[in-house]
Coordinates of C-alpha atoms in Angstrom, one line a residue:
M957 CA 10.3 11.2 15.2
N958 CA 10.4 9.2 18.4
K959 CA 13.7 7.4 18.8
A960 CA 12.1 3.9 19.1
F961 CA 10.1 4.5 15.9
Q962 CA 13.2 5.7 14.1
Q963 CA 15.1 2.6 15.1
V964 CA 12.3 0.3 13.8
T965 CA 12.1 2.2 10.5
T966 CA 15.9 2.2 10.1
R967 CA 16.0 -1.6 10.7
I968 CA 13.3 -2.1 8.0
E969 CA 15.1 0.2 5.6
E970 CA 18.3 -1.7 6.1
A971 CA 16.8 -5.2 5.9
H972 CA 18.5 -6.3 2.7
S973 CA 17.3 -9.9 3.4
L974 CA 13.9 -8.8 2.0
D975 CA 15.3 -7.8 -1.4
S976 CA 15.0 -11.2 -3.0
V977 CA 11.3 -11.5 -2.1
I978 CA 10.7 -7.9 -3.2
D979 CA 12.4 -8.6 -6.5
F980 CA 10.3 -11.7 -7.1
L981 CA 7.1 -9.9 -6.3
K982 CA 7.9 -6.9 -8.5
T983 CA 8.9 -9.1 -11.4
N984 CA 5.6 -11.0 -11.2
V985 CA 3.2 -8.2 -10.3
G986 CA 4.8 -5.5 -12.6
P987 CA 3.4 -6.9 -15.8
V988 CA -0.1 -6.7 -14.4
T989 CA 0.1 -3.2 -12.9
E990 CA 1.9 -1.8 -16.0
Q991 CA -0.9 -2.8 -18.5
P992 CA -2.0 0.6 -19.9
L993 CA -5.6 0.5 -18.7
V994 CA -4.6 -0.9 -15.3
K995 CA -1.8 1.6 -14.8
K996 CA -4.1 4.5 -15.8
A997 CA -6.8 3.3 -13.3
L998 CA -4.4 2.7 -10.4
S999 CA -2.0 5.6 -10.8
G1000 CA -4.4 8.5 -10.2
D1001 CA -3.1 10.4 -13.2
F1002 CA -6.6 11.4 -14.0
L1003 CA -6.7 13.2 -10.7
G1004 CA -3.3 14.9 -11.0
H1005 CA -1.9 13.0 -8.0
P1006 CA -1.6 9.5 -6.6
L1007 CA -4.8 7.8 -5.8
H1008 CA -3.6 5.6 -3.0
P1009 CA -3.3 8.2 -0.3
M1010 CA -6.8 9.4 -0.9
L1011 CA -8.3 5.9 -0.8
T1012 CA -6.6 5.0 2.5
D1013 CA -9.0 7.4 4.3
I1014 CA -12.0 5.1 3.6
P1015 CA -10.9 1.9 5.3
I1016 CA -9.0 3.7 8.0
G1017 CA -12.1 5.9 8.7
A1018 CA -14.5 3.0 8.6
W1019 CA -12.4 0.8 10.9
S1020 CA -11.7 3.6 13.3
M1021 CA -15.3 4.5 13.6
S1022 CA -16.3 0.8 14.1
A1023 CA -13.8 0.7 17.0
L1024 CA -15.4 3.8 18.5
L1025 CA -18.8 2.3 18.3
D1026 CA -17.5 -1.0 19.7
V1027 CA -15.9 0.7 22.7
L1028 CA -18.5 3.4 23.5
G1029 CA -21.7 2.0 22.0
G1030 CA -23.9 -0.7 23.3
E1031 CA -25.5 -3.7 21.6
E1032 CA -27.8 -1.3 19.7
L1033 CA -24.8 -0.1 17.7
A1034 CA -23.5 -3.6 16.8
G1035 CA -25.2 -3.5 13.4
A1036 CA -23.7 -0.1 12.5
S1037 CA -20.3 -1.3 13.6
T1038 CA -20.6 -4.4 11.5
I1039 CA -21.5 -2.3 8.4
L1040 CA -18.4 -0.1 9.0
V1041 CA -16.2 -3.2 9.3
G1042 CA -17.6 -4.5 6.0
A1043 CA -17.2 -1.1 4.3
G1044 CA -13.6 -1.0 5.4
V1045 CA -12.9 -4.5 4.1
L1046 CA -14.5 -3.8 0.7
S1047 CA -12.7 -0.4 0.3
A1048 CA -9.4 -2.0 1.3
I1049 CA -9.4 -3.9 -2.1
P1050 CA -8.9 -0.9 -4.4
T1051 CA -6.8 0.8 -1.8
A1052 CA -4.4 -2.1 -1.8
A1053 CA -4.4 -2.3 -5.6
T1054 CA -3.4 1.4 -5.9
G1055 CA -0.7 0.9 -3.2
L1056 CA 0.7 -2.0 -5.1
H1057 CA 0.9 0.1 -8.2
D1058 CA 2.7 2.9 -6.3
W1059 CA 5.1 0.4 -4.6
Q1060 CA 6.2 -0.9 -8.0
S1061 CA 8.2 2.3 -8.6
T1062 CA 10.0 2.3 -5.3
K1063 CA 13.6 1.1 -4.8
G1064 CA 15.9 0.2 -2.0
A1065 CA 14.9 1.3 1.5
A1066 CA 11.5 2.6 0.3
S1067 CA 10.7 -0.8 -1.3
R1068 CA 11.5 -2.5 2.0
V1069 CA 9.4 -0.2 4.1
G1070 CA 6.6 -0.5 1.5
F1071 CA 6.8 -4.2 1.6
I1072 CA 6.4 -4.3 5.4
H1073 CA 3.7 -1.6 5.2
A1074 CA 1.8 -3.8 2.7
A1075 CA 2.3 -6.9 4.9
A1076 CA 0.9 -5.0 7.9
M1077 CA -2.1 -3.8 6.0
D1078 CA -2.7 -7.3 4.6
V1079 CA -2.8 -8.6 8.2
T1080 CA -5.1 -5.8 9.0
V1081 CA -7.5 -6.8 6.2
L1082 CA -7.4 -10.4 7.2
T1083 CA -8.1 -9.5 10.9
Y1084 CA -11.0 -7.3 9.9
S1085 CA -12.3 -10.0 7.6
G1086 CA -12.3 -12.3 10.5
S1087 CA -14.0 -9.7 12.6
L1088 CA -16.7 -9.3 9.9
I1089 CA -17.3 -13.0 9.7
A1090 CA -17.6 -13.3 13.5
R1091 CA -20.0 -10.4 13.7
M1092 CA -22.2 -11.7 10.9
T1093 CA -22.4 -15.1 12.6
G1094 CA -23.5 -13.6 15.9
H1095 CA -20.1 -13.7 17.6
H1096 CA -20.0 -10.0 18.3
T1097 CA -17.5 -10.1 21.2
V1098 CA -15.0 -12.1 19.1
G1099 CA -15.7 -9.6 16.3
K1100 CA -14.9 -6.7 18.6
V1101 CA -11.7 -8.2 19.8
L1102 CA -10.5 -8.9 16.3
G1103 CA -11.5 -5.4 15.3
L1104 CA -9.5 -3.9 18.0
A1105 CA -6.5 -6.1 17.1
G1106 CA -6.9 -5.0 13.5
L1107 CA -6.9 -1.4 14.6
G1108 CA -3.6 -1.9 16.3
V1109 CA -2.0 -3.6 13.3
M1110 CA -3.5 -0.9 11.0
T1111 CA -1.9 1.8 13.2
V1112 CA 1.6 0.2 12.6
G1113 CA 0.9 -0.1 8.9
G1114 CA -0.4 3.4 8.7
F1115 CA 2.7 4.7 10.5
L1116 CA 4.9 3.0 7.9
G1117 CA 2.8 4.4 5.1
G1118 CA 3.2 7.9 6.5
H1119 CA 6.9 7.3 6.8
L1120 CA 7.0 6.4 3.1
T1121 CA 5.4 9.7 2.2
Y1122 CA 6.7 12.1 4.8
S1123 CA 10.2 10.8 5.5
Q1124 CA 11.1 9.1 2.2
G1125 CA 9.1 11.3 -0.2
V1126 CA 7.5 8.4 -2.1
N1127 CA 5.2 9.8 -4.8
V1128 CA 5.8 13.3 -3.7
E1129 CA 6.8 15.7 -6.4
E1130 CA 8.8 18.9 -5.8
E1131 CA 6.6 20.8 -8.2
T1132 CA 3.1 19.6 -8.7
P1133 CA 1.7 20.5 -12.1
N1134 CA -1.8 21.8 -12.4
L1135 CA -1.8 23.2 -8.8
R1136 CA -1.0 26.7 -7.8
A1137 CA 0.8 27.5 -4.5
V1138 CA -1.5 28.9 -1.9
K1139 CA -0.2 32.2 -0.4

């Protein structure tokens, strides 16, 4: 991993000042995400693996493609880009809910990184929501600028989400039941 990125993630992992806020949130969100039906819906157990990583592809893909249309397309593609921004905002809701569920089981450094990941993704959703409103009210240039800003924040949040999975092993099992190793 790039040394600068490693320094940033290490600082977040060691940011014990976040712990009281994290404890408060987990105490108050836990009872909701641990309700049997809610837990079953958000966990992905019915798939045999966590649901959150799969759902992230929808808003990330929609917002990435809207940026491509904004940068390379003309005014004739403004409507398609607006639809993609809207699809990303709507799909971010269940994605965030599944992420919140998964975050509940983290501890220590992973909780801190997950908290900052969630904060970055919340800013992303707010930025894209502003972009959607601007586009729908005829302010396409403002919508494009907000969309590109959202893309930047999403990239940071996505990096932290990847760090949780690939560096910290959050929700990664050594042996995955129901799946055979591919040889």
